[in-house]
Coordinates of N, CA, C and O and ligand atoms in Angstrom, one line a residue:
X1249 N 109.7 126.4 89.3 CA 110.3 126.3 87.9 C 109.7 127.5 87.1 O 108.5 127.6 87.0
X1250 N 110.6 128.6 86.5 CA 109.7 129.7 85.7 C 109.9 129.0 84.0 O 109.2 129.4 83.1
X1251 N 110.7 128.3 83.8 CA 110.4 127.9 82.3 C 109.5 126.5 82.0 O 110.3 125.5 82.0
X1252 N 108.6 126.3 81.8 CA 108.1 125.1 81.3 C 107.8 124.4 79.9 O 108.3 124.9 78.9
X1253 N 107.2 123.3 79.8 CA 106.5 123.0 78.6 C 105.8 122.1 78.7 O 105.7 121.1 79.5
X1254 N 105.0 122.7 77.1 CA 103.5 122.3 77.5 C 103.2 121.7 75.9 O 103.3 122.4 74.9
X1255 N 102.9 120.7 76.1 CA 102.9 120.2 74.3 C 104.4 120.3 73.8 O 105.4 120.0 74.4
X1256 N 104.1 121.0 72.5 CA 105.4 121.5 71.6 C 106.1 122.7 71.9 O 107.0 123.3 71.2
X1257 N 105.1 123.3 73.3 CA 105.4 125.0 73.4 C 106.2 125.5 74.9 O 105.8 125.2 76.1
X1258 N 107.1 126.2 74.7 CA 107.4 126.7 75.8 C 107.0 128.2 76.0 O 106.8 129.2 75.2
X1259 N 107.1 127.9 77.8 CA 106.4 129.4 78.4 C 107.2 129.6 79.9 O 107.7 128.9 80.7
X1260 N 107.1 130.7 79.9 CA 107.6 130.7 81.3 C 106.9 132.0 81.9 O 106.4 132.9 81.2
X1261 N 107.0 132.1 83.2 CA 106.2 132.9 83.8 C 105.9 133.9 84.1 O 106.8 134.6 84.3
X1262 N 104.7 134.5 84.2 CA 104.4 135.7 84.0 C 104.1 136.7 85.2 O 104.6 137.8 85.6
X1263 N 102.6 135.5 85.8 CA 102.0 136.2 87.2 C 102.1 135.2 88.0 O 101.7 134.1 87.7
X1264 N 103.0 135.5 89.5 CA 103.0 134.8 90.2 C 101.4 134.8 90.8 O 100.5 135.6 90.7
X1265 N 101.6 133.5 91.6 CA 100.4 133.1 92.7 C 99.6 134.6 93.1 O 98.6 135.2 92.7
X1266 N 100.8 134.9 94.3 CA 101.1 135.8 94.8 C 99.9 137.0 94.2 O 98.9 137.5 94.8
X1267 N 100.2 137.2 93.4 CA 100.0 138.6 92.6 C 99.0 138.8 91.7 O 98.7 139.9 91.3
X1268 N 98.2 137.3 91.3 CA 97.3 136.9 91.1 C 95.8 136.9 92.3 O 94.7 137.3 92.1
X1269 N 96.4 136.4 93.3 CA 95.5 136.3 94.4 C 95.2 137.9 95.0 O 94.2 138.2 95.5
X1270 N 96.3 138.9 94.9 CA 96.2 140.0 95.7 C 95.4 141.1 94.9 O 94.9 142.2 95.3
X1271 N 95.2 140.6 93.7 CA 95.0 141.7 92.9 C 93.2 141.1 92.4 O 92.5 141.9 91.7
X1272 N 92.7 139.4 93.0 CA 91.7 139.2 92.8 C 91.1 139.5 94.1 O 89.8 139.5 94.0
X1273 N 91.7 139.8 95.2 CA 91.0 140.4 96.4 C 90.6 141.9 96.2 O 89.6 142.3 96.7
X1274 N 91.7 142.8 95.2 CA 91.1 143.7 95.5 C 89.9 144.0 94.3 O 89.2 145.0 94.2
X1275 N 89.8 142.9 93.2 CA 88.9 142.7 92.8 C 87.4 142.8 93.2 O 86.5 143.5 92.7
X1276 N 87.4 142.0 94.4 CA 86.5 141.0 95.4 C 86.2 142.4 95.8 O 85.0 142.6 95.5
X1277 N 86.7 143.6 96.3 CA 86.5 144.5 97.4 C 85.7 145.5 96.6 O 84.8 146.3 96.9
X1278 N 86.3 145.2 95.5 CA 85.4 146.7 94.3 C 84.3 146.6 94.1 O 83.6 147.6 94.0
X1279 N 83.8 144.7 93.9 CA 82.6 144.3 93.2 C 82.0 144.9 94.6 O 81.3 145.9 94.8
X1280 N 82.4 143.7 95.5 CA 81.5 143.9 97.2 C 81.0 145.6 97.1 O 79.8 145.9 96.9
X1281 N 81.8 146.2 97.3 CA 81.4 147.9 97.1 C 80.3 148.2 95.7 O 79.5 149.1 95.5
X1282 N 80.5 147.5 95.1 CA 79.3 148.2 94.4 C 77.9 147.3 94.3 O 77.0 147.7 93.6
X1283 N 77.9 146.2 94.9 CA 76.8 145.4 95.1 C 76.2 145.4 96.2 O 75.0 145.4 96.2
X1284 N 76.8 145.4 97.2 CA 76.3 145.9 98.5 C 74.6 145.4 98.7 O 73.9 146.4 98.4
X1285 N 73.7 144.3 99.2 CA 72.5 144.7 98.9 C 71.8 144.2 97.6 O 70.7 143.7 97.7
X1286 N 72.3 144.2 96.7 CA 71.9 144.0 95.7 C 72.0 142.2 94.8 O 71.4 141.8 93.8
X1287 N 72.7 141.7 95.4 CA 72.2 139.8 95.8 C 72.5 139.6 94.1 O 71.6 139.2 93.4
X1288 N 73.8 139.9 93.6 CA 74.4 139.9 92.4 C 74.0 138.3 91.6 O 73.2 137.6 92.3
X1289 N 74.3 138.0 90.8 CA 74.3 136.6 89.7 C 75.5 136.6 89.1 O 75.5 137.3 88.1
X1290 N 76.6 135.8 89.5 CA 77.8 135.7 88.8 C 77.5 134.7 88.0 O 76.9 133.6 88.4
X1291 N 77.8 134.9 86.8 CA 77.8 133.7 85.8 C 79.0 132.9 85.1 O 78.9 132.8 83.9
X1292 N 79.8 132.5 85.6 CA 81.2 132.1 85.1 C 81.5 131.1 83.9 O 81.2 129.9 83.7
X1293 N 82.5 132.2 82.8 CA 82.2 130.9 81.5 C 83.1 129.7 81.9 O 84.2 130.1 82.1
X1294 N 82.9 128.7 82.0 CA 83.6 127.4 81.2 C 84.3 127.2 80.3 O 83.9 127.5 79.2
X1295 N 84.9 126.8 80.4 CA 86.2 125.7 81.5 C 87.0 127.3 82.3 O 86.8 127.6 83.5
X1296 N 87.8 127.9 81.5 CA 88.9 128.6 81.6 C 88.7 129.4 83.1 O 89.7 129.9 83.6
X1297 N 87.5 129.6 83.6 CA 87.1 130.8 84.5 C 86.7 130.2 85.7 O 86.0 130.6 86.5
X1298 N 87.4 128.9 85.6 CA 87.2 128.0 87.1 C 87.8 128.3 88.0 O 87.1 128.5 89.0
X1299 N 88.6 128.5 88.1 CA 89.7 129.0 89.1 C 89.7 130.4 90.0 O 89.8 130.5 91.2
X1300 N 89.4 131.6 88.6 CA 89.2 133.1 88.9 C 87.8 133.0 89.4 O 87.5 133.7 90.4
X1301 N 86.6 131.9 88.8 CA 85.4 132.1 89.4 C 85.6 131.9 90.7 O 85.1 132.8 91.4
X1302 N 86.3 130.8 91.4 CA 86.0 130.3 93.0 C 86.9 131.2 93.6 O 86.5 131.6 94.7
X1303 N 87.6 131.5 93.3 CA 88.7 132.5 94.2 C 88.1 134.1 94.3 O 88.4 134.8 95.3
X1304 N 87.5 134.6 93.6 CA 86.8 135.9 93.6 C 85.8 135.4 94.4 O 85.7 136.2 95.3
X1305 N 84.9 134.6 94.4 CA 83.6 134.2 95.0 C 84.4 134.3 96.1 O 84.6 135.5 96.5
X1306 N 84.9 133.5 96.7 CA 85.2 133.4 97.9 C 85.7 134.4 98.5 O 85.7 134.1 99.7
X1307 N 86.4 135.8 98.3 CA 86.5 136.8 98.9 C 85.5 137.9 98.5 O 85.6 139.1 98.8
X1308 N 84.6 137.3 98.0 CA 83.3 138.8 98.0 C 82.5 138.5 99.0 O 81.7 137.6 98.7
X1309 N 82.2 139.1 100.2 CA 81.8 139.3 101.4 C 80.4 139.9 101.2 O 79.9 140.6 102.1
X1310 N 79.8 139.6 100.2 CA 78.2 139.8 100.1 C 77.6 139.1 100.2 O 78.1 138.0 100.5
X1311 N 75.9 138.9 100.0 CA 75.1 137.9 99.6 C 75.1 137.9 97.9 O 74.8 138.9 97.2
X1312 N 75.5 136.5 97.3 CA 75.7 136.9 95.5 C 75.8 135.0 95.5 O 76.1 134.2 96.4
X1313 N 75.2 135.0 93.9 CA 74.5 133.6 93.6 C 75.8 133.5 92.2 O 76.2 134.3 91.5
X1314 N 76.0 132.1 92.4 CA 76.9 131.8 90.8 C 76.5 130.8 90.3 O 76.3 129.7 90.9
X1315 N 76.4 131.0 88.9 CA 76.1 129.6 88.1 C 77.3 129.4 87.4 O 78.2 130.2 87.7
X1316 N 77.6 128.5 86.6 CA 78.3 128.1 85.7 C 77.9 128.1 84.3 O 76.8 127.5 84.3
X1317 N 78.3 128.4 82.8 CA 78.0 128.0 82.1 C 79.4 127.8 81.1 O 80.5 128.2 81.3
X1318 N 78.7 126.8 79.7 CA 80.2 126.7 78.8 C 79.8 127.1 77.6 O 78.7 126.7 77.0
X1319 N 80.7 127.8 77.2 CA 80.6 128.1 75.5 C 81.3 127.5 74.6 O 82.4 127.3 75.2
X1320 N 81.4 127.1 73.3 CA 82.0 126.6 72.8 C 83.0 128.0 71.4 O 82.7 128.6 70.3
X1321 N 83.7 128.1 71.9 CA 84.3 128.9 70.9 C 85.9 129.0 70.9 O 86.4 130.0 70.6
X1322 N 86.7 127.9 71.2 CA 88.3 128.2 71.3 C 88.8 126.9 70.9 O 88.1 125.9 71.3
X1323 N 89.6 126.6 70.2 CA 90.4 125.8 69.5 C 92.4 125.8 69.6 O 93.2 126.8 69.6
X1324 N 92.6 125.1 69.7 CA 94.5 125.3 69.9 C 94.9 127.2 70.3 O 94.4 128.1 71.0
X1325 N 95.6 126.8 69.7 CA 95.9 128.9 69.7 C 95.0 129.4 69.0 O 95.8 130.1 68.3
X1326 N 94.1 129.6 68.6 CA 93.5 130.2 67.8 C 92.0 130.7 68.4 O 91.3 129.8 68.6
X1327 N 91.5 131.6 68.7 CA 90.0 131.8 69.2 C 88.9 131.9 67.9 O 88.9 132.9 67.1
X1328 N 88.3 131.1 67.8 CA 87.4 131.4 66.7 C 86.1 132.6 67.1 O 85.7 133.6 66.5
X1329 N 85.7 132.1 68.3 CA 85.2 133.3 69.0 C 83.4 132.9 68.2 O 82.5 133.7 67.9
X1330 N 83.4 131.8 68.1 CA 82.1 131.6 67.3 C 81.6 130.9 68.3 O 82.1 129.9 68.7
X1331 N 80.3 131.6 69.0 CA 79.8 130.8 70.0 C 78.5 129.9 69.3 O 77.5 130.4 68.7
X1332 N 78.8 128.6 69.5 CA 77.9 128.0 69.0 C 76.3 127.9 70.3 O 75.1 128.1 70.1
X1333 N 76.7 127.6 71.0 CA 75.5 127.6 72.2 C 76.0 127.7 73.6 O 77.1 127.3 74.0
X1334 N 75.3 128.2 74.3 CA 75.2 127.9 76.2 C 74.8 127.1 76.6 O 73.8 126.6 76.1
X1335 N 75.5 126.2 77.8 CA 75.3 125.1 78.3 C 75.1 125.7 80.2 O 75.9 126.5 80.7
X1336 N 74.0 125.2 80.8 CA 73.6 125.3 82.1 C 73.3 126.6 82.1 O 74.0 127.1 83.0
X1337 N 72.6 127.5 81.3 CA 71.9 128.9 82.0 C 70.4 128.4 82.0 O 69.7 128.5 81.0
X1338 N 70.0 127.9 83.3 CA 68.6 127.9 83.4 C 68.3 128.8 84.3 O 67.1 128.9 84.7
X1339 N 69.4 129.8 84.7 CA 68.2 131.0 85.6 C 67.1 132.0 84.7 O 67.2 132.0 83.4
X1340 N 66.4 132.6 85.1 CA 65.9 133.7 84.6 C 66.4 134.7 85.1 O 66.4 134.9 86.3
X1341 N 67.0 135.3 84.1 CA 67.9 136.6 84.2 C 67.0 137.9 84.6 O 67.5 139.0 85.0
X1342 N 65.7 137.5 84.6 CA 64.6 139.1 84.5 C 64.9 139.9 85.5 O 64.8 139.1 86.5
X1343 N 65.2 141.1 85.9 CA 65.6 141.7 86.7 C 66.7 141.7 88.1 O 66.9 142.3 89.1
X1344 N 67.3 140.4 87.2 CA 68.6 140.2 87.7 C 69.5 141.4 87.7 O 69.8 142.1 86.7
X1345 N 70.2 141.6 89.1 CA 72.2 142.4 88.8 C 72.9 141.0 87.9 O 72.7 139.8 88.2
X1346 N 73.4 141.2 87.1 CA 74.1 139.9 86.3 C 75.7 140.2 86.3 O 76.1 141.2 85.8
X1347 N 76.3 139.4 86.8 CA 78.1 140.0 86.6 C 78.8 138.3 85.9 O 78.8 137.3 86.6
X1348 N 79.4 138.3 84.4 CA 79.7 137.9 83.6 C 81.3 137.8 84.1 O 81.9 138.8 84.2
X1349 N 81.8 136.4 84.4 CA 82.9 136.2 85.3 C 83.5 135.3 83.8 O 83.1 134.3 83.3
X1350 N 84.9 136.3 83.5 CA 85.2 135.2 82.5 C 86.9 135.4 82.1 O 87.3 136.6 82.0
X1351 N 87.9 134.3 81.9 CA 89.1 134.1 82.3 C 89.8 135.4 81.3 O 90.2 136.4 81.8
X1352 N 89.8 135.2 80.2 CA 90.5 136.5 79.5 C 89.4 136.6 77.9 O 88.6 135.8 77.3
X1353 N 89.9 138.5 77.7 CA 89.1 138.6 76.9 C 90.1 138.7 75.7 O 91.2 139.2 76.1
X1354 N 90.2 138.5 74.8 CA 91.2 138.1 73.6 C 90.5 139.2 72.3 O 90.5 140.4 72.7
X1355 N 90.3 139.1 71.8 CA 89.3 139.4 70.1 C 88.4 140.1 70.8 O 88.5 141.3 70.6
X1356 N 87.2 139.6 71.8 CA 86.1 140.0 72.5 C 85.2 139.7 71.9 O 84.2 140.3 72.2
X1357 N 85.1 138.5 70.9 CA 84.3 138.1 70.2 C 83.3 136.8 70.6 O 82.3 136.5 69.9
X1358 N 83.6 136.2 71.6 CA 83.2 135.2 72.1 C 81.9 136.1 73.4 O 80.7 135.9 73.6
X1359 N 82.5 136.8 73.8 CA 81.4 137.9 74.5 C 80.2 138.8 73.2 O 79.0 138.8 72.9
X1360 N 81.5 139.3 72.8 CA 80.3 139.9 71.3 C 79.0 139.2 70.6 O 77.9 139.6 70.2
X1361 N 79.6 138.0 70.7 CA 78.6 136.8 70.5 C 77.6 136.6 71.6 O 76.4 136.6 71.4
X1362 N 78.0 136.5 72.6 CA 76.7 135.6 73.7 C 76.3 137.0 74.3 O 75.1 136.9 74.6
X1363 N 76.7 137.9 74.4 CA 75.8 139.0 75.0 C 74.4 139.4 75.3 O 73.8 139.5 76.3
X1364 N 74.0 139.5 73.7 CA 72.6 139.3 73.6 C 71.8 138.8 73.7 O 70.6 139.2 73.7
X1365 N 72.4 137.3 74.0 CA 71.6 136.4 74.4 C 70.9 136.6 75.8 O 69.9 136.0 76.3
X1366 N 72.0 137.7 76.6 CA 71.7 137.6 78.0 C 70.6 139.2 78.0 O 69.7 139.3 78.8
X1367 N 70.9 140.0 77.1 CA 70.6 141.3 77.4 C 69.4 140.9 77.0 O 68.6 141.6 77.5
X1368 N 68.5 139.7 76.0 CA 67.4 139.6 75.6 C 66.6 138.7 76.8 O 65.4 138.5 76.8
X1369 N 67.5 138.4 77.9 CA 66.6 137.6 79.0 C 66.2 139.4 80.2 O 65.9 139.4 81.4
X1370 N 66.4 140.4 79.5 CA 66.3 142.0 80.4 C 66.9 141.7 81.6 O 66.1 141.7 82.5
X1371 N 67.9 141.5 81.9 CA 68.5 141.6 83.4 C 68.6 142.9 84.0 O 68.7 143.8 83.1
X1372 N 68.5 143.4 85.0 CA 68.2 144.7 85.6 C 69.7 145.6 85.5 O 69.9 146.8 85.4
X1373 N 70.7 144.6 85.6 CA 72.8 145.5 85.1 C 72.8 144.0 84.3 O 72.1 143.1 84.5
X1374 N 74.1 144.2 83.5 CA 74.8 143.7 83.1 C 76.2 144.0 83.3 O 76.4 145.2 82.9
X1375 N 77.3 143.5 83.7 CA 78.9 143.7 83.8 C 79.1 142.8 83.8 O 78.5 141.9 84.4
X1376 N 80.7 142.9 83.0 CA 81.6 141.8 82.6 C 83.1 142.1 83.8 O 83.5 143.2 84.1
X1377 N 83.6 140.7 84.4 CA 84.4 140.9 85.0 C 85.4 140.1 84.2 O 85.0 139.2 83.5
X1378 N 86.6 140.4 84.3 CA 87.7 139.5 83.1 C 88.8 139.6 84.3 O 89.0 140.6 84.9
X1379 N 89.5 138.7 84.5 CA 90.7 138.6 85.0 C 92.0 139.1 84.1 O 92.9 139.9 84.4
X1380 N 91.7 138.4 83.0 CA 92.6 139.3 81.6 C 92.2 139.7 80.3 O 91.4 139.3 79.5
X1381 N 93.0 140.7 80.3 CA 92.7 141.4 79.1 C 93.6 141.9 77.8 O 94.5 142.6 78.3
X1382 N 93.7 141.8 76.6 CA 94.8 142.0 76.0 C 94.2 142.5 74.9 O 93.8 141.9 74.0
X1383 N 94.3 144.4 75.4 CA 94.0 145.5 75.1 C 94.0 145.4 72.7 O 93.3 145.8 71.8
X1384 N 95.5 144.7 72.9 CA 96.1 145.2 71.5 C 95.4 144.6 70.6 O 95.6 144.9 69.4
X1385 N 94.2 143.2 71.0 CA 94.2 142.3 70.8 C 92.7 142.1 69.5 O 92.4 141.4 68.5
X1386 N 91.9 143.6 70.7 CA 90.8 143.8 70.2 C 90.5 143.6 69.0 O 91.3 144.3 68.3
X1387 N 89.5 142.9 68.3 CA 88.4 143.1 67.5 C 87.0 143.6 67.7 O 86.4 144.1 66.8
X1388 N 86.8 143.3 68.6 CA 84.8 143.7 69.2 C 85.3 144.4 70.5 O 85.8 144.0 71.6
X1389 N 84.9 145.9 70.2 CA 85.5 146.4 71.6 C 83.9 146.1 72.5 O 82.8 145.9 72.0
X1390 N 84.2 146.1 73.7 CA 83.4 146.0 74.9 C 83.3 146.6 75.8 O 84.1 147.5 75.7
X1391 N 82.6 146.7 77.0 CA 83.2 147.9 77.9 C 83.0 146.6 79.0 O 82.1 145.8 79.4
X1392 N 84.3 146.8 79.3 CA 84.7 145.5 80.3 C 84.3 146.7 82.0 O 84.7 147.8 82.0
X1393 N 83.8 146.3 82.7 CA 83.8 146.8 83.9 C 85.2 147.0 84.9 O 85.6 148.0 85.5
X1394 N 85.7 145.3 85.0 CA 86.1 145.7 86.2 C 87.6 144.5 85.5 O 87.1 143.5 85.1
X1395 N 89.0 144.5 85.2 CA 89.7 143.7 84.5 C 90.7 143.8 85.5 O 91.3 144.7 86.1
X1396 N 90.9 142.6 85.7 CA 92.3 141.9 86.5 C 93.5 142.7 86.1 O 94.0 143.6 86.8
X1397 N 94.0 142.2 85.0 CA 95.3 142.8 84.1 C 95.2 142.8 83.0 O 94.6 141.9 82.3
X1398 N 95.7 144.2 82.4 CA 95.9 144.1 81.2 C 97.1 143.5 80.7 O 98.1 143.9 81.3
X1399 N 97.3 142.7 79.8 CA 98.7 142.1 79.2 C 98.5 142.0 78.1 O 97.4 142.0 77.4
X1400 N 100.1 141.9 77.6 CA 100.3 141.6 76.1 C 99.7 140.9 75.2 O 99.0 140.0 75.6
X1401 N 99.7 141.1 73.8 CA 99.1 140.1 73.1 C 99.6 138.7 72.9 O 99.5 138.1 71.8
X1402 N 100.2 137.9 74.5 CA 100.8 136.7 73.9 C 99.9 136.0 74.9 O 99.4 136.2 75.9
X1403 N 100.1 134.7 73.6 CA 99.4 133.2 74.6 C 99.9 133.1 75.8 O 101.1 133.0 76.2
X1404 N 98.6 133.1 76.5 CA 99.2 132.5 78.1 C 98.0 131.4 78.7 O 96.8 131.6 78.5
X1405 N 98.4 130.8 79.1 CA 98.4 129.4 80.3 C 98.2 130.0 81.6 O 98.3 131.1 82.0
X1406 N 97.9 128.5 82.1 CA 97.5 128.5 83.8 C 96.4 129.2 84.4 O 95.8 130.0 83.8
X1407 N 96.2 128.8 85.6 CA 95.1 129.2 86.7 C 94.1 129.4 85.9 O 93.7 130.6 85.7
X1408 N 93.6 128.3 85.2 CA 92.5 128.0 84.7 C 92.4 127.6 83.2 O 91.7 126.8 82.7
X1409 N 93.8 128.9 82.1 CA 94.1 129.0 80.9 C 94.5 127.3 80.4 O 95.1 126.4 81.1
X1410 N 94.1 127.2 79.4 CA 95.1 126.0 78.5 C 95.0 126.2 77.3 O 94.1 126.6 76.5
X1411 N 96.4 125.7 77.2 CA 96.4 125.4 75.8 C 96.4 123.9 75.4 O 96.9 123.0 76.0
X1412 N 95.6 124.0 74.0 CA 95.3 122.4 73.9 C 94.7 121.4 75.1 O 94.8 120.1 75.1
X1413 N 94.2 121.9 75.9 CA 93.8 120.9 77.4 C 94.7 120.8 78.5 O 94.4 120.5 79.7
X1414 N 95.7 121.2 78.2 CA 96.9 121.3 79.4 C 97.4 122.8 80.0 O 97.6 123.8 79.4
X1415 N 97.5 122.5 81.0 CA 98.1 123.9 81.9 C 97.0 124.4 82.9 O 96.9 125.3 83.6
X1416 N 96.5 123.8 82.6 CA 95.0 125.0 83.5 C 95.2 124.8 85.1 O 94.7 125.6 85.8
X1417 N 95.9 123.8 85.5 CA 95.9 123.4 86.6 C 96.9 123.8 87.5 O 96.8 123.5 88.6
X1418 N 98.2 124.9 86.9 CA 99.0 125.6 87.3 C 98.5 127.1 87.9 O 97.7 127.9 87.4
X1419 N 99.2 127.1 89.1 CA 98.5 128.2 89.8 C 99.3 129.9 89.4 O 99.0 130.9 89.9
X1420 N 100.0 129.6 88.8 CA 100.4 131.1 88.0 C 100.0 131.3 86.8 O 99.2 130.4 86.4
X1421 N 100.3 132.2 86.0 CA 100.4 132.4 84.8 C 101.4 132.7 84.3 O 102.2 133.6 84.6
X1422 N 101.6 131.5 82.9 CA 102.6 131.4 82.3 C 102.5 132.4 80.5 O 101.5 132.4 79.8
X1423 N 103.6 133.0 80.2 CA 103.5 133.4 78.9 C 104.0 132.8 77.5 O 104.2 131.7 78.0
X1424 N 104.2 132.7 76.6 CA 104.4 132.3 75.1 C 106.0 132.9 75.1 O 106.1 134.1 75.0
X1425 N 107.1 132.0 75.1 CA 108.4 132.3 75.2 C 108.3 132.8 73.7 O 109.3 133.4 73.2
Ligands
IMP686 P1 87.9 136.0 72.5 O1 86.6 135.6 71.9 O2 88.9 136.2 71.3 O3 87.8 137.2 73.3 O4 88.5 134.8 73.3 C1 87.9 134.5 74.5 C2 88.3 133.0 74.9 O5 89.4 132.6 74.2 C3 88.7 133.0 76.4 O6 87.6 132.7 77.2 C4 89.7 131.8 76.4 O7 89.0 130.6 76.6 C5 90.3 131.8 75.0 N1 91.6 132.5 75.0 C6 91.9 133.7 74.5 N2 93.2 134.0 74.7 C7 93.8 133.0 75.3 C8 95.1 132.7 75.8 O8 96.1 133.5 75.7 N3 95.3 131.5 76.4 C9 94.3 130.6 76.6 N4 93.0 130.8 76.2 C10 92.8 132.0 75.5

């Protein structure tokens, strides 16, 4: 089905399966190449980066450790981007490689926010890995490392995305008809 709906909203599709998975392997292949040895710390935010986290993990062919954690900063369509706190970061970051695994970057303000928190634990790198990115969208620019896709400034769903609590469970990506 490429047209759906979800709540009150229709969307229809954007990234197939397909094209999602090929382009998170050669993801997998870039990080592998640059960690090599180096026994990385993927930290994946919560909820939205479940999906991109286990499927990247699973084709990076290194030795590399992942935690989970959740921020609180997203509401209906709207990103407030106000991170109120971190939930499950009990590593010590101290001379950690740290790679920041997180579903899309929007505003960039939800990162702009928790950043510091990690750069104040002195990790040895810091990089952000984003599956998506919507360039036009910026408010807090960032220097994203390594980005899935860049796309439009429209709401999108699936493979992990929701809106209002639904969709995340769809294995494409859907867009904002
Ligand atoms: P930012 O703080 O504006 O960069 O927003 C980051 C967070 O907002 C992401 O981790 C998502 O949870 C959420 N978000 C931003 N854009 C979308 C979207 O198009 N669909 C679903 N969630 C989104």
């Amino acid at each position: 089905m490429s047209v759906i709906k979800v709540h009150d909203k229709s969307f229809e599709i954007y990234l197939s399966e397909e094209t999602i998975l090929l382009r998170i392997k050669e993801l997998a292949a870039e990080i592998a190449k640059d960690y090599t040895g180096k026994r990385p710390l993927f930290i994946a935010i919560l909820n939205g980066s479940f999906m991109f986290a286990s499927d990247l993990f699973k084709y990076l062919n290194i030795e590399a450790e992942i935690c989970f954690i959740k921020l609180a900063s997203y509401k209906g369509m709207k990103s407030s981007g106000n991170v109120v706190t971190s939930i499950g970061l009990d590593d010590d970051l101290f001379d950690k490689e740290v790679v920041i695994v997180e579903d899309i970057v929007d505003t960039g303000k939800t990162l702009h926010n928790f950043l510091p928190k990690l750069v104040h634990q002195q990790p040895k790198s810091l990089k952000i890995v984003t599956l998506l990115h919507k360039p036009e969208a910026t408010e807090y620019p960032l220097q994203l490392d390594y980005v899935g896709f860049d796309i439009p400034n429209k709401f999108v769903i699936g493979y992990g995305l929701d809106y209002d609590g639904l969709g995340r469970n769809l294995k494409e990506i859907y867009q904002l008809v």
